[in-house]
Amino acid sequence: MVHARRTSLAPLLSGATALLLATATAQGNNVPAQAQVINQKSFNVLGDVPPPPVANYSTLFIPPGTTKDSLFEKPFHIYDEEFLDIIGANPTLTLLKSSGTNPMFHEAAVWVPSTDDVFFVQNAGDPAAGTGLNRSAIIQRISLSQVTTDVSAERNATGKVDVHLAVATPAIINPNGATNYRNRILFAGEGQGSRVAPALYAMSPNAPYNATVILDNYFGRQFNSINDVAINPRTEDIYFTDTTYGYVQDFRPETVIQKQVWRFNETSGAVAVAADGFNMPNGITFSPDGQHAYVTDTGVIQGFFGRNSSFPSSIYRYDVEEDGTFSNRKTFAFIATGVPDGVHVDTKGNLYAGCGDGVHVYNPSGKLLGKIWIGSTVANFQFAGKGRMVILAETELYYATLKAEGAFPGQLY
């Protein structure tokens, strides 16, 4: 079991990190038992920098003086003292489930406040899952009522939380992204082959999980493979990313329309482009006040075409005008390990991104504050109100406790 023991910051490191620690100590903050400080100055100069075939987007970076095991032993990595206010005095990380090689815990993480359930989906198009063209990925859920204080105090609690199948009626084909929407769960379906078009589906969070298609075309043309979806909290318009991962994972036709971010008003039926100029637009979310949009571009990953390091692995930030249009695009962050996939914000406007080694946390100006280090790809995750987070690491399902509170799920119900 993990206890709330906290280690004094003072004797651990020196230099710039010592200054960070001294400031934190002066403010009454100590390093929690499952946290550690990462000194960025320790790797500003490596001397022997590995060549690109050895160090690239697909490899983990292990800072000097650490190992993969030591990084996972204390998985809350502090890059800036602001992270201490996010994780709180006793953050914890618990493994709830493993699925071998089958990526059962992929994306579409949605917390339903009324039932305290979290929904998520299997990876569509991964060879190990056998999904995509011949079989759709499935929707699953867990009940957080099973994650007791005793369970969250363990690092490995596999077998103590049940995973249930949620079979929508009619079926949601190759679901990927999802969000809360008007007492329903709004899924982004990637489509299947050339005859089953990508679509937005609104599903009841309660059995028998009745679902309705609310959008499946743009003036009679199919989308490519709708990836993620978010609601602007100010306008309640639906925004979604459309990319070609269905094609490069061999279950959708070649590019059928430009890859871009779309805007949809269900009340009026109006569909319009919100932003273009992407290689692979992927995750999307909004600041708590709806004034800014964050969109990820994961172009470095090209499916069966392999990788292309000249393409983006970045998060972009836009201003959202009063009429809901996007303007003033800026590069918010670049990810060195993996790509930024799912993104979400907390109530203070900090941005969280699922990346190749875990969840990265940035303040609203784009400064890296810290990481929740898994040591493998986190495609998505979701806050479950205040102080709880469910993390989807493809073949592993994690539960984290921390101080921060997610910005949207409860507000949109």
PDB file of C-alpha atoms in Angstrom, residues 108 121 172-179 185-191 198-201 225-229 240-241:
ATOM      1  CA  ALA A 108     -13.178   8.150 -26.118  1.00  0.00           C
ATOM      2  CA  VAL A 121     -13.196   2.284 -26.582  1.00  0.00           C
ATOM      3  CA  ILE A 172     -21.449   2.731 -33.419  1.00  0.00           C
ATOM      4  CA  ILE A 173     -18.911   1.774 -36.069  1.00  0.00           C
ATOM      5  CA  ASN A 174     -15.247   2.122 -35.080  1.00  0.00           C
ATOM      6  CA  PRO A 175     -15.749   4.715 -32.330  1.00  0.00           C
ATOM      7  CA  ASN A 176     -12.711   6.820 -31.466  1.00  0.00           C
ATOM      8  CA  GLY A 177     -13.271  10.214 -29.823  1.00  0.00           C
ATOM      9  CA  ALA A 178     -16.133  11.084 -27.489  1.00  0.00           C
ATOM     10  CA  THR A 179     -17.446  13.751 -25.143  1.00  0.00           C
ATOM     11  CA  ILE A 185     -22.300  10.670 -25.034  1.00  0.00           C
ATOM     12  CA  LEU A 186     -21.261  12.013 -28.419  1.00  0.00           C
ATOM     13  CA  PHE A 187     -19.025   9.546 -30.267  1.00  0.00           C
ATOM     14  CA  ALA A 188     -16.870  10.133 -33.332  1.00  0.00           C
ATOM     15  CA  GLY A 189     -17.179   7.052 -35.544  1.00  0.00           C
ATOM     16  CA  GLU A 190     -14.351   6.512 -38.048  1.00  0.00           C
ATOM     17  CA  GLY A 191     -16.420   4.514 -40.521  1.00  0.00           C
ATOM     18  CA  PRO A 198     -17.747   8.209 -40.676  1.00  0.00           C
ATOM     19  CA  ALA A 199     -20.358   9.803 -38.434  1.00  0.00           C
ATOM     20  CA  LEU A 200     -21.175  11.540 -35.179  1.00  0.00           C
ATOM     21  CA  TYR A 201     -23.365   9.377 -32.916  1.00  0.00           C
ATOM     22  CA  SER A 225     -12.359   9.145 -40.541  1.00  0.00           C
ATOM     23  CA  ILE A 226     -13.671  11.423 -37.803  1.00  0.00           C
ATOM     24  CA  ASN A 227     -11.194  11.252 -34.961  1.00  0.00           C
ATOM     25  CA  ASP A 228     -12.115  13.422 -31.976  1.00  0.00           C
ATOM     26  CA  VAL A 229     -14.911  15.709 -30.869  1.00  0.00           C
ATOM     27  CA  PHE A 240     -14.547  17.638 -34.584  1.00  0.00           C
ATOM     28  CA  THR A 241     -11.323  16.634 -36.279  1.00  0.00           C
TER      29      THR A 241
END
